[in-house]
PDB file of C-alpha atoms in Angstrom:
ATOM      1  CA  MET N   1     -32.033   6.149  17.114  1.00 42.00           C
ATOM      2  CA  ASN N   2     -31.574   2.488  16.414  1.00 39.00           C
ATOM      3  CA  ARG N   3     -33.241  -0.308  18.338  1.00 39.00           C
ATOM      4  CA  VAL N   4     -30.680  -3.057  18.628  1.00 38.00           C
ATOM      5  CA  ASN N   5     -31.363  -6.686  19.391  1.00 38.00           C
ATOM      6  CA  TYR N   6     -28.053  -8.406  18.767  1.00 37.00           C
ATOM      7  CA  SER N   7     -27.688 -12.089  19.581  1.00 38.00           C
ATOM      8  CA  GLY N   8     -24.111 -13.061  18.780  1.00 44.00           C
ATOM      9  CA  TYR N   9     -22.268 -16.301  19.243  1.00 44.00           C
ATOM     10  CA  THR N  10     -19.701 -16.720  22.002  1.00 53.00           C
ATOM     11  CA  LEU N  11     -16.750 -18.903  22.818  1.00 60.00           C
ATOM     12  CA  ARG N  12     -17.293 -20.178  26.321  1.00 52.00           C
ATOM     13  CA  CYS N  13     -14.429 -20.489  28.799  1.00 52.00           C
ATOM     14  CA  GLN N  14     -13.540 -23.817  30.281  1.00 43.00           C
ATOM     15  CA  SER N  15     -12.535 -24.400  33.865  1.00 40.00           C
ATOM     16  CA  GLU N  16      -8.890 -25.123  34.645  1.00 42.00           C
ATOM     17  CA  LYS N  17      -9.695 -28.795  35.274  1.00 42.00           C
ATOM     18  CA  GLU N  18     -11.189 -29.140  31.811  1.00 45.00           C
ATOM     19  CA  GLN N  19      -8.268 -27.563  29.989  1.00 46.00           C
ATOM     20  CA  PRO N  20      -5.798 -29.919  28.289  1.00 43.00           C
ATOM     21  CA  GLU N  21      -2.069 -29.416  28.257  1.00 47.00           C
ATOM     22  CA  PRO N  22      -1.086 -26.435  26.063  1.00 46.00           C
ATOM     23  CA  VAL N  23       0.200 -26.905  22.544  1.00 46.00           C
ATOM     24  CA  LEU N  24       3.131 -24.506  22.254  1.00 45.00           C
ATOM     25  CA  ASN N  25       5.011 -25.908  19.306  1.00 44.00           C
ATOM     26  CA  ASN N  26       2.506 -26.187  16.510  1.00 43.00           C
ATOM     27  CA  ALA N  27       4.835 -26.016  13.519  1.00 42.00           C
ATOM     28  CA  PRO N  28       4.037 -27.799  11.339  1.00 42.00           C
ATOM     29  CA  GLY N  29       1.581 -29.162  13.885  1.00 46.00           C
ATOM     30  CA  ARG N  30      -2.144 -29.467  13.347  1.00 51.00           C
ATOM     31  CA  GLY N  31      -3.291 -28.288   9.938  1.00 55.00           C
ATOM     32  CA  ARG N  32      -0.044 -27.945   7.968  1.00 63.00           C
ATOM     33  CA  LYS N  33       2.486 -30.334   6.514  1.00 75.00           C
ATOM     34  CA  PHE N  34       6.179 -29.599   6.723  1.00 79.00           C
ATOM     35  CA  ARG N  35       7.474 -29.399   3.163  1.00 84.00           C
ATOM     36  CA  MET N  36      10.353 -27.826   1.295  1.00 89.00           C
ATOM     37  CA  ALA N  37      10.253 -25.536  -1.756  1.00 85.00           C
ATOM     38  CA  SER N  38      13.254 -25.130  -4.025  1.00 90.00           C
ATOM     39  CA  ALA N  39      14.672 -21.714  -4.844  1.00 90.00           C
ATOM     40  CA  PHE N  40      13.609 -22.262  -8.472  1.00 88.00           C
ATOM     41  CA  GLU N  41      10.032 -23.002  -7.399  1.00 85.00           C
ATOM     42  CA  LEU N  42       9.924 -19.852  -5.312  1.00 81.00           C
ATOM     43  CA  ARG N  43      11.184 -17.755  -8.224  1.00 84.00           C
ATOM     44  CA  ARG N  44       8.770 -19.365 -10.686  1.00 84.00           C
ATOM     45  CA  ASN N  45       5.754 -19.058  -8.369  1.00 77.00           C
ATOM     46  CA  PRO N  46       6.289 -15.912  -6.295  1.00 72.00           C
ATOM     47  CA  LEU N  47       3.789 -15.397  -3.524  1.00 72.00           C
ATOM     48  CA  SER N  48       1.532 -12.416  -4.092  1.00 81.00           C
ATOM     49  CA  HIS N  49      -0.047 -10.396  -1.309  1.00 90.00           C
ATOM     50  CA  ASP N  50      -3.076 -12.064   0.271  1.00 94.00           C
ATOM     51  CA  TRP N  51      -4.923  -9.145   1.813  1.00 97.00           C
ATOM     52  CA  LEU N  52      -7.543  -9.218   4.536  1.00 98.00           C
ATOM     53  CA  ILE N  53      -7.727  -5.430   4.300  1.00 98.00           C
ATOM     54  CA  GLN N  54      -6.265  -4.149   1.023  1.00 97.00           C
ATOM     55  CA  GLY N  55      -2.842  -2.600   1.527  1.00 97.00           C
ATOM     56  CA  PHE N  56      -3.227  -2.733   5.284  1.00 97.00           C
ATOM     57  CA  LEU N  57      -3.503  -6.187   6.801  1.00 98.00           C
ATOM     58  CA  GLU N  58      -2.298  -9.434   5.213  1.00 97.00           C
ATOM     59  CA  ALA N  59      -3.534 -12.967   5.807  1.00 97.00           C
ATOM     60  CA  ASP N  60      -1.497 -15.518   7.790  1.00 97.00           C
ATOM     61  CA  THR N  61       0.513 -12.951   9.751  1.00 98.00           C
ATOM     62  CA  LEU N  62       1.116 -11.678  13.267  1.00 98.00           C
ATOM     63  CA  ALA N  63      -0.044  -8.086  13.748  1.00 98.00           C
ATOM     64  CA  LEU N  64       0.249  -5.699  16.682  1.00 98.00           C
ATOM     65  CA  LEU N  65      -1.949  -2.686  17.465  1.00 98.00           C
ATOM     66  CA  PHE N  66      -0.740  -0.633  20.416  1.00 98.00           C
ATOM     67  CA  GLY N  67      -1.480   2.676  22.091  1.00 97.00           C
ATOM     68  CA  GLU N  68      -2.183   4.332  25.398  1.00 96.00           C
ATOM     69  CA  PRO N  69      -5.211   3.373  27.523  1.00 94.00           C
ATOM     70  CA  ALA N  70      -8.590   4.700  26.329  1.00 93.00           C
ATOM     71  CA  VAL N  71      -7.207   5.841  22.963  1.00 96.00           C
ATOM     72  CA  GLY N  72      -9.641   3.597  21.062  1.00 96.00           C
ATOM     73  CA  LYS N  73      -7.610   0.455  20.346  1.00 97.00           C
ATOM     74  CA  SER N  74     -10.509  -1.884  21.054  1.00 96.00           C
ATOM     75  CA  LEU N  75     -12.840   0.214  18.899  1.00 97.00           C
ATOM     76  CA  LEU N  76     -10.409  -0.090  15.996  1.00 98.00           C
ATOM     77  CA  ALA N  77      -9.859  -3.835  16.511  1.00 98.00           C
ATOM     78  CA  LEU N  78     -13.632  -4.332  16.571  1.00 97.00           C
ATOM     79  CA  ASP N  79     -13.919  -2.200  13.416  1.00 98.00           C
ATOM     80  CA  TRP N  80     -11.433  -4.458  11.593  1.00 98.00           C
ATOM     81  CA  ALA N  81     -13.030  -7.681  12.854  1.00 98.00           C
ATOM     82  CA  ALA N  82     -16.578  -6.574  11.993  1.00 98.00           C
ATOM     83  CA  SER N  83     -15.519  -5.289   8.568  1.00 98.00           C
ATOM     84  CA  ILE N  84     -13.910  -8.631   7.712  1.00 98.00           C
ATOM     85  CA  ALA N  85     -16.849 -10.644   9.078  1.00 98.00           C
ATOM     86  CA  THR N  86     -19.350  -8.625   7.045  1.00 97.00           C
ATOM     87  CA  GLY N  87     -17.144  -8.089   3.984  1.00 97.00           C
ATOM     88  CA  ARG N  88     -17.677  -4.351   4.322  1.00 97.00           C
ATOM     89  CA  ALA N  89     -14.942  -2.074   2.955  1.00 97.00           C
ATOM     90  CA  TRP N  90     -12.810  -0.443   5.641  1.00 97.00           C
ATOM     91  CA  CYS N  91     -11.820   3.192   5.013  1.00 95.00           C
ATOM     92  CA  GLY N  92     -12.432   2.629   1.315  1.00 94.00           C
ATOM     93  CA  ARG N  93     -10.189  -0.450   1.272  1.00 97.00           C
ATOM     94  CA  LYS N  94     -11.512  -3.810   0.109  1.00 98.00           C
ATOM     95  CA  THR N  95     -11.782  -6.551   2.703  1.00 98.00           C
ATOM     96  CA  ARG N  96     -11.762 -10.303   2.369  1.00 98.00           C
ATOM     97  CA  GLN N  97     -14.946 -11.647   3.921  1.00 98.00           C
ATOM     98  CA  GLY N  98     -14.769 -14.505   6.403  1.00 98.00           C
ATOM     99  CA  MET N  99     -14.998 -15.510  10.040  1.00 98.00           C
ATOM    100  CA  ALA N 100     -13.433 -13.327  12.715  1.00 98.00           C
ATOM    101  CA  VAL N 101     -12.885 -14.350  16.340  1.00 98.00           C
ATOM    102  CA  TYR N 102     -12.501 -11.799  19.129  1.00 97.00           C
ATOM    103  CA  LEU N 103     -10.848 -12.970  22.356  1.00 97.00           C
ATOM    104  CA  ALA N 104     -12.151 -10.343  24.759  1.00 94.00           C
ATOM    105  CA  GLY N 105     -10.003 -10.100  27.851  1.00 87.00           C
ATOM    106  CA  GLU N 106     -11.732  -6.955  29.074  1.00 76.00           C
ATOM    107  CA  GLY N 107     -14.891  -4.960  28.471  1.00 73.00           C
ATOM    108  CA  TYR N 108     -17.016  -7.976  27.524  1.00 74.00           C
ATOM    109  CA  ARG N 109     -20.192  -6.427  28.925  1.00 75.00           C
ATOM    110  CA  GLY N 110     -19.736  -3.346  26.789  1.00 86.00           C
ATOM    111  CA  LEU N 111     -19.218  -5.294  23.566  1.00 91.00           C
ATOM    112  CA  THR N 112     -22.930  -5.535  22.782  1.00 91.00           C
ATOM    113  CA  ARG N 113     -23.284  -1.749  22.850  1.00 94.00           C
ATOM    114  CA  ARG N 114     -20.064  -1.180  20.934  1.00 95.00           C
ATOM    115  CA  LEU N 115     -21.095  -3.649  18.273  1.00 95.00           C
ATOM    116  CA  ALA N 116     -24.499  -1.974  18.039  1.00 95.00           C
ATOM    117  CA  ALA N 117     -22.775   1.415  17.689  1.00 96.00           C
ATOM    118  CA  TRP N 118     -20.538   0.033  14.916  1.00 97.00           C
ATOM    119  CA  GLU N 119     -23.592  -1.315  13.079  1.00 96.00           C
ATOM    120  CA  ALA N 120     -25.418   2.007  13.374  1.00 96.00           C
ATOM    121  CA  ALA N 121     -22.384   4.081  12.335  1.00 95.00           C
ATOM    122  CA  ASN N 122     -21.780   1.854   9.303  1.00 95.00           C
ATOM    123  CA  GLY N 123     -25.354   1.204   8.219  1.00 94.00           C
ATOM    124  CA  GLN N 124     -25.061  -2.497   9.011  1.00 94.00           C
ATOM    125  CA  LYS N 125     -28.066  -4.480  10.221  1.00 92.00           C
ATOM    126  CA  PRO N 126     -27.544  -7.219  12.841  1.00 89.00           C
ATOM    127  CA  SER N 127     -27.690 -10.671  11.308  1.00 93.00           C
ATOM    128  CA  PRO N 128     -27.229 -14.209  12.665  1.00 93.00           C
ATOM    129  CA  ASP N 129     -25.358 -15.014   9.451  1.00 94.00           C
ATOM    130  CA  VAL N 130     -22.432 -12.689  10.228  1.00 96.00           C
ATOM    131  CA  PRO N 131     -19.501 -14.943  11.292  1.00 98.00           C
ATOM    132  CA  LEU N 132     -18.216 -12.771  14.130  1.00 98.00           C
ATOM    133  CA  PHE N 133     -17.605 -14.559  17.447  1.00 97.00           C
ATOM    134  CA  PHE N 134     -16.614 -13.276  20.883  1.00 96.00           C
ATOM    135  CA  SER N 135     -15.158 -15.059  23.885  1.00 94.00           C
ATOM    136  CA  GLU N 136     -16.823 -14.468  27.227  1.00 86.00           C
ATOM    137  CA  CYS N 137     -13.527 -13.964  29.052  1.00 80.00           C
ATOM    138  CA  GLY N 138      -9.792 -13.681  28.499  1.00 82.00           C
ATOM    139  CA  ALA N 139      -7.971 -16.503  26.781  1.00 91.00           C
ATOM    140  CA  GLY N 140      -5.242 -17.106  29.377  1.00 94.00           C
ATOM    141  CA  LEU N 141      -2.448 -17.742  26.869  1.00 96.00           C
ATOM    142  CA  PRO N 142      -0.302 -19.749  26.589  1.00 96.00           C
ATOM    143  CA  ASP N 143      -1.778 -22.060  29.251  1.00 95.00           C
ATOM    144  CA  SER N 144      -5.234 -22.259  27.660  1.00 95.00           C
ATOM    145  CA  VAL N 145      -4.275 -22.365  23.980  1.00 96.00           C
ATOM    146  CA  ASN N 146      -5.747 -25.838  23.497  1.00 95.00           C
ATOM    147  CA  ALA N 147      -9.058 -24.758  25.052  1.00 95.00           C
ATOM    148  CA  VAL N 148      -9.144 -21.679  22.810  1.00 96.00           C
ATOM    149  CA  ILE N 149      -8.415 -23.779  19.718  1.00 96.00           C
ATOM    150  CA  GLU N 150     -11.176 -26.224  20.679  1.00 95.00           C
ATOM    151  CA  GLY N 151     -13.610 -23.333  21.047  1.00 96.00           C
ATOM    152  CA  ILE N 152     -12.677 -21.904  17.660  1.00 97.00           C
ATOM    153  CA  ASP N 153     -12.853 -25.356  16.065  1.00 97.00           C
ATOM    154  CA  ALA N 154     -16.426 -25.724  17.347  1.00 96.00           C
ATOM    155  CA  VAL N 155     -17.655 -22.692  15.382  1.00 96.00           C
ATOM    156  CA  ALA N 156     -15.303 -23.291  12.426  1.00 96.00           C
ATOM    157  CA  VAL N 157     -17.192 -26.514  11.643  1.00 96.00           C
ATOM    158  CA  ARG N 158     -20.081 -24.386  10.412  1.00 94.00           C
ATOM    159  CA  HIS N 159     -18.400 -21.154   9.349  1.00 96.00           C
ATOM    160  CA  GLY N 160     -14.979 -22.240   8.076  1.00 96.00           C
ATOM    161  CA  LYS N 161     -11.582 -21.363   9.437  1.00 97.00           C
ATOM    162  CA  PRO N 162     -11.210 -17.853  10.867  1.00 98.00           C
ATOM    163  CA  LEU N 163      -9.419 -15.227   8.819  1.00 98.00           C
ATOM    164  CA  LEU N 164      -8.749 -13.077  11.872  1.00 98.00           C
ATOM    165  CA  VAL N 165      -8.251 -13.786  15.580  1.00 98.00           C
ATOM    166  CA  VAL N 166      -8.101 -10.690  17.802  1.00 98.00           C
ATOM    167  CA  ILE N 167      -6.442 -10.866  21.228  1.00 97.00           C
ATOM    168  CA  ASP N 168      -7.673  -7.887  23.278  1.00 96.00           C
ATOM    169  CA  THR N 169      -5.583  -7.184  25.269  1.00 95.00           C
ATOM    170  CA  LEU N 170      -2.272  -8.981  25.581  1.00 96.00           C
ATOM    171  CA  ALA N 171      -2.133  -8.226  29.308  1.00 94.00           C
ATOM    172  CA  ARG N 172      -5.620  -9.644  29.971  1.00 94.00           C
ATOM    173  CA  CYS N 173      -5.143 -12.731  27.794  1.00 95.00           C
ATOM    174  CA  PHE N 174      -1.634 -13.617  29.024  1.00 95.00           C
ATOM    175  CA  THR N 175      -0.721 -15.880  31.946  1.00 94.00           C
ATOM    176  CA  GLY N 176       3.037 -15.226  31.841  1.00 92.00           C
ATOM    177  CA  ASP N 177       5.377 -12.294  32.409  1.00 95.00           C
ATOM    178  CA  GLU N 178       5.333  -9.947  29.424  1.00 95.00           C
ATOM    179  CA  ASN N 179       8.719  -8.528  30.440  1.00 95.00           C
ATOM    180  CA  SER N 180      10.558 -11.861  30.378  1.00 97.00           C
ATOM    181  CA  ALA N 181      11.999 -13.692  27.385  1.00 97.00           C
ATOM    182  CA  GLY N 182      10.446 -17.003  28.439  1.00 96.00           C
ATOM    183  CA  GLY N 183       7.030 -15.549  29.159  1.00 96.00           C
ATOM    184  CA  MET N 184       6.800 -13.707  25.857  1.00 97.00           C
ATOM    185  CA  SER N 185       8.165 -16.712  23.966  1.00 96.00           C
ATOM    186  CA  GLY N 186       5.337 -18.873  25.316  1.00 96.00           C
ATOM    187  CA  PHE N 187       2.723 -16.283  24.388  1.00 97.00           C
ATOM    188  CA  LEU N 188       4.078 -15.906  20.836  1.00 97.00           C
ATOM    189  CA  ALA N 189       4.172 -19.695  20.444  1.00 96.00           C
ATOM    190  CA  ALA N 190       0.472 -19.809  21.345  1.00 97.00           C
ATOM    191  CA  CYS N 191      -0.259 -17.089  18.766  1.00 98.00           C
ATOM    192  CA  ASP N 192       1.657 -19.056  16.154  1.00 97.00           C
ATOM    193  CA  ALA N 193      -0.251 -22.216  17.088  1.00 96.00           C
ATOM    194  CA  MET N 194      -3.488 -20.474  16.089  1.00 97.00           C
ATOM    195  CA  ARG N 195      -1.972 -18.845  13.015  1.00 97.00           C
ATOM    196  CA  LEU N 196      -0.537 -22.110  11.733  1.00 95.00           C
ATOM    197  CA  ARG N 197      -3.678 -24.117  12.426  1.00 96.00           C
ATOM    198  CA  TYR N 198      -6.034 -21.790  10.587  1.00 96.00           C
ATOM    199  CA  GLY N 199      -3.768 -19.804   8.272  1.00 96.00           C
ATOM    200  CA  CYS N 200      -5.260 -16.738   9.952  1.00 98.00           C
ATOM    201  CA  THR N 201      -3.945 -13.379  11.017  1.00 98.00           C
ATOM    202  CA  VAL N 202      -3.559 -12.960  14.772  1.00 98.00           C
ATOM    203  CA  LEU N 203      -4.013  -9.335  15.851  1.00 98.00           C
ATOM    204  CA  ILE N 204      -2.635  -8.505  19.303  1.00 98.00           C
ATOM    205  CA  VAL N 205      -3.987  -5.397  21.020  1.00 97.00           C
ATOM    206  CA  HIS N 206      -1.510  -4.011  23.530  1.00 97.00           C
ATOM    207  CA  HIS N 207      -0.549  -0.965  25.573  1.00 96.00           C
ATOM    208  CA  SER N 208       2.254   1.525  24.988  1.00 95.00           C
ATOM    209  CA  GLY N 209       5.416   1.370  27.060  1.00 87.00           C
ATOM    210  CA  HIS N 210       5.402   3.157  30.408  1.00 80.00           C
ATOM    211  CA  SER N 211       8.336   5.452  29.639  1.00 78.00           C
ATOM    212  CA  ASP N 212       8.508   5.166  25.849  1.00 86.00           C
ATOM    213  CA  LYS N 213       5.061   5.779  24.349  1.00 85.00           C
ATOM    214  CA  GLY N 214       6.422   5.107  20.849  1.00 88.00           C
ATOM    215  CA  ARG N 215       6.776   1.376  21.463  1.00 91.00           C
ATOM    216  CA  ALA N 216       4.643  -1.432  22.827  1.00 95.00           C
ATOM    217  CA  ARG N 217       5.097  -2.513  26.437  1.00 93.00           C
ATOM    218  CA  GLY N 218       6.934  -5.731  27.256  1.00 94.00           C
ATOM    219  CA  TYR N 219       9.869  -7.840  26.093  1.00 95.00           C
ATOM    220  CA  SER N 220      11.559  -6.923  22.809  1.00 95.00           C
ATOM    221  CA  SER N 221      10.750 -10.275  21.177  1.00 97.00           C
ATOM    222  CA  LEU N 222       7.140  -9.092  20.764  1.00 97.00           C
ATOM    223  CA  PRO N 223       7.738  -6.374  18.124  1.00 97.00           C
ATOM    224  CA  ALA N 224      10.536  -8.447  16.577  1.00 97.00           C
ATOM    225  CA  ALA N 225       8.088 -11.287  15.859  1.00 98.00           C
ATOM    226  CA  MET N 226       5.444  -9.065  14.262  1.00 98.00           C
ATOM    227  CA  ASP N 227       4.851  -8.813  10.515  1.00 98.00           C
ATOM    228  CA  VAL N 228       3.095  -5.471  10.889  1.00 98.00           C
ATOM    229  CA  ILE N 229       2.715  -2.977  13.739  1.00 98.00           C
ATOM    230  CA  TYR N 230       0.247  -0.109  14.059  1.00 98.00           C
ATOM    231  CA  GLN N 231       0.205   2.634  16.670  1.00 98.00           C
ATOM    232  CA  LEU N 232      -2.959   4.527  17.562  1.00 98.00           C
ATOM    233  CA  GLU N 233      -2.428   7.951  19.140  1.00 97.00           C
ATOM    234  CA  ALA N 234      -4.682  10.736  20.367  1.00 94.00           C
ATOM    235  CA  LYS N 235      -3.758  14.057  18.776  1.00 85.00           C
ATOM    236  CA  GLY N 236      -6.082  16.845  19.759  1.00 79.00           C
ATOM    237  CA  GLY N 237      -9.623  15.626  19.295  1.00 81.00           C
ATOM    238  CA  ALA N 238      -8.637  13.053  16.679  1.00 93.00           C
ATOM    239  CA  ARG N 239      -6.978   9.646  16.665  1.00 96.00           C
ATOM    240  CA  THR N 240      -4.085   8.977  14.294  1.00 96.00           C
ATOM    241  CA  LEU N 241      -3.232   5.453  13.172  1.00 97.00           C
ATOM    242  CA  ALA N 242       0.319   5.031  11.876  1.00 98.00           C
ATOM    243  CA  CYS N 243       2.152   1.952  10.608  1.00 98.00           C
ATOM    244  CA  THR N 244       5.499   1.668  12.410  1.00 97.00           C
ATOM    245  CA  LYS N 245       6.534  -1.658  10.856  1.00 98.00           C
ATOM    246  CA  ALA N 246       5.535  -3.493   7.678  1.00 98.00           C
ATOM    247  CA  LYS N 247       7.792  -6.397   6.863  1.00 95.00           C
ATOM    248  CA  ASP N 248       6.535  -7.296   3.394  1.00 93.00           C
ATOM    249  CA  PHE N 249       4.643  -4.309   1.998  1.00 95.00           C
ATOM    250  CA  GLU N 250       4.817  -0.539   1.703  1.00 96.00           C
ATOM    251  CA  PRO N 251       3.512   1.048   4.932  1.00 97.00           C
ATOM    252  CA  PRO N 252       0.171   2.756   4.295  1.00 97.00           C
ATOM    253  CA  ALA N 253      -0.330   6.448   4.934  1.00 96.00           C
ATOM    254  CA  ALA N 254      -1.621   7.480   8.335  1.00 96.00           C
ATOM    255  CA  SER N 255      -5.383   7.291   8.920  1.00 96.00           C
ATOM    256  CA  ARG N 256      -7.384   9.632  11.148  1.00 96.00           C
ATOM    257  CA  PHE N 257     -10.517   9.032  13.198  1.00 96.00           C
ATOM    258  CA  THR N 258     -12.718  10.644  15.791  1.00 95.00           C
ATOM    259  CA  VAL N 259     -14.684   8.883  18.498  1.00 95.00           C
ATOM    260  CA  GLN N 260     -18.387   9.429  17.923  1.00 94.00           C
ATOM    261  CA  GLU N 261     -21.023   8.682  20.540  1.00 96.00           C
ATOM    262  CA  VAL N 262     -23.827   6.813  18.784  1.00 96.00           C
ATOM    263  CA  SER N 263     -27.377   7.036  20.164  1.00 96.00           C
ATOM    264  CA  LEU N 264     -29.109   3.704  20.757  1.00 94.00           C
ATOM    265  CA  LEU N 265     -32.172   2.302  22.460  1.00 91.00           C
ATOM    266  CA  GLU N 266     -31.707  -0.446  25.023  1.00 88.00           C
ATOM    267  CA  ASP N 267     -34.826  -1.841  26.708  1.00 87.00           C
ATOM    268  CA  ASP N 268     -36.640   1.284  25.474  1.00 90.00           C
ATOM    269  CA  GLU N 269     -34.110   3.488  27.278  1.00 93.00           C
ATOM    270  CA  PRO N 270     -31.780   5.865  25.392  1.00 95.00           C
ATOM    271  CA  VAL N 271     -28.079   4.999  25.727  1.00 95.00           C
ATOM    272  CA  THR N 272     -24.926   5.890  23.829  1.00 96.00           C
ATOM    273  CA  ALA N 273     -21.868   3.880  22.805  1.00 96.00           C
ATOM    274  CA  PRO N 274     -18.646   4.916  21.041  1.00 96.00           C
ATOM    275  CA  ALA N 275     -17.603   4.154  17.473  1.00 96.00           C
ATOM    276  CA  LEU N 276     -14.632   5.267  15.400  1.00 95.00           C
ATOM    277  CA  VAL N 277     -15.485   7.473  12.420  1.00 94.00           C
ATOM    278  CA  VAL N 278     -13.031   8.451   9.682  1.00 94.00           C
ATOM    279  CA  CYS N 279     -12.132  12.142   9.639  1.00 90.00           C
ATOM    280  CA  ASP N 280      -9.810  14.528   7.792  1.00 82.00           C
ATOM    281  CA  GLU N 281      -6.796  16.354   9.229  1.00 74.00           C
ATOM    282  CA  SER N 282      -9.028  19.011  10.750  1.00 67.00           C
ATOM    283  CA  GLY N 283     -11.094  16.399  12.592  1.00 68.00           C
ATOM    284  CA  ARG N 284     -14.162  16.758  10.378  1.00 74.00           C
ATOM    285  CA  HIS N 285     -16.028  13.586   9.481  1.00 75.00           C
ATOM    286  CA  LYS N 286     -15.581  12.458   5.883  1.00 69.00           C
TER     287      LYS N 286
END
């Protein structure tokens, strides 16, 4: 068993009175200039892929991870964020190391155990130098986007701009109506405000539709705005991750995982916490 003493950084929530007016139109906004490129320039200097996770997740994009409740979406999002923050390869794929921010709309109290389980399952020791930051409550987007940006800016001074911002979940970090065009438009504008400011990837964790489990819940502008979409499903005792949309690269093959309960010690008492572990088609750990 592993004795864990993790002391991570947090992004603290501000009260409603402290929050400034939201910035919803941030293009070009804060951090980017609005410039034009000629067709000749584009052809002469084609943009190559800028991977956060090789062949899986690109930089400066909007990404969606959806699935049914309790399927392991948060475990996977934490796996991606921790892999990027530590520079550890994910499923044998190279990662680009840098700061990751996790906006935790639910399950904040369980994050310490889940992070400890991820460290134990991946042979990673806790370190104050790992640039992985968690909010202490939901972000409340789009109303609180300025407060969120201020919180990220505060840690970016020391650790650089984030490569990844995780929103977990859309429902718990959203102040509008996910089934309305206006509500979803405001939420997406807030996501773009963060993406444009930092040049980061914004990963949205969301639930499957009520009647159609093959799509994410909410207004159709959500999947339309995404650069890449992944669906996590439970099949037997395993979890299958499939790419259902990849705008600018070849969709990767499906990945399979099992949920493993990792034994830990907490205040000298034995506890367990879940972690995703790669497996083969039969469900055996690789």
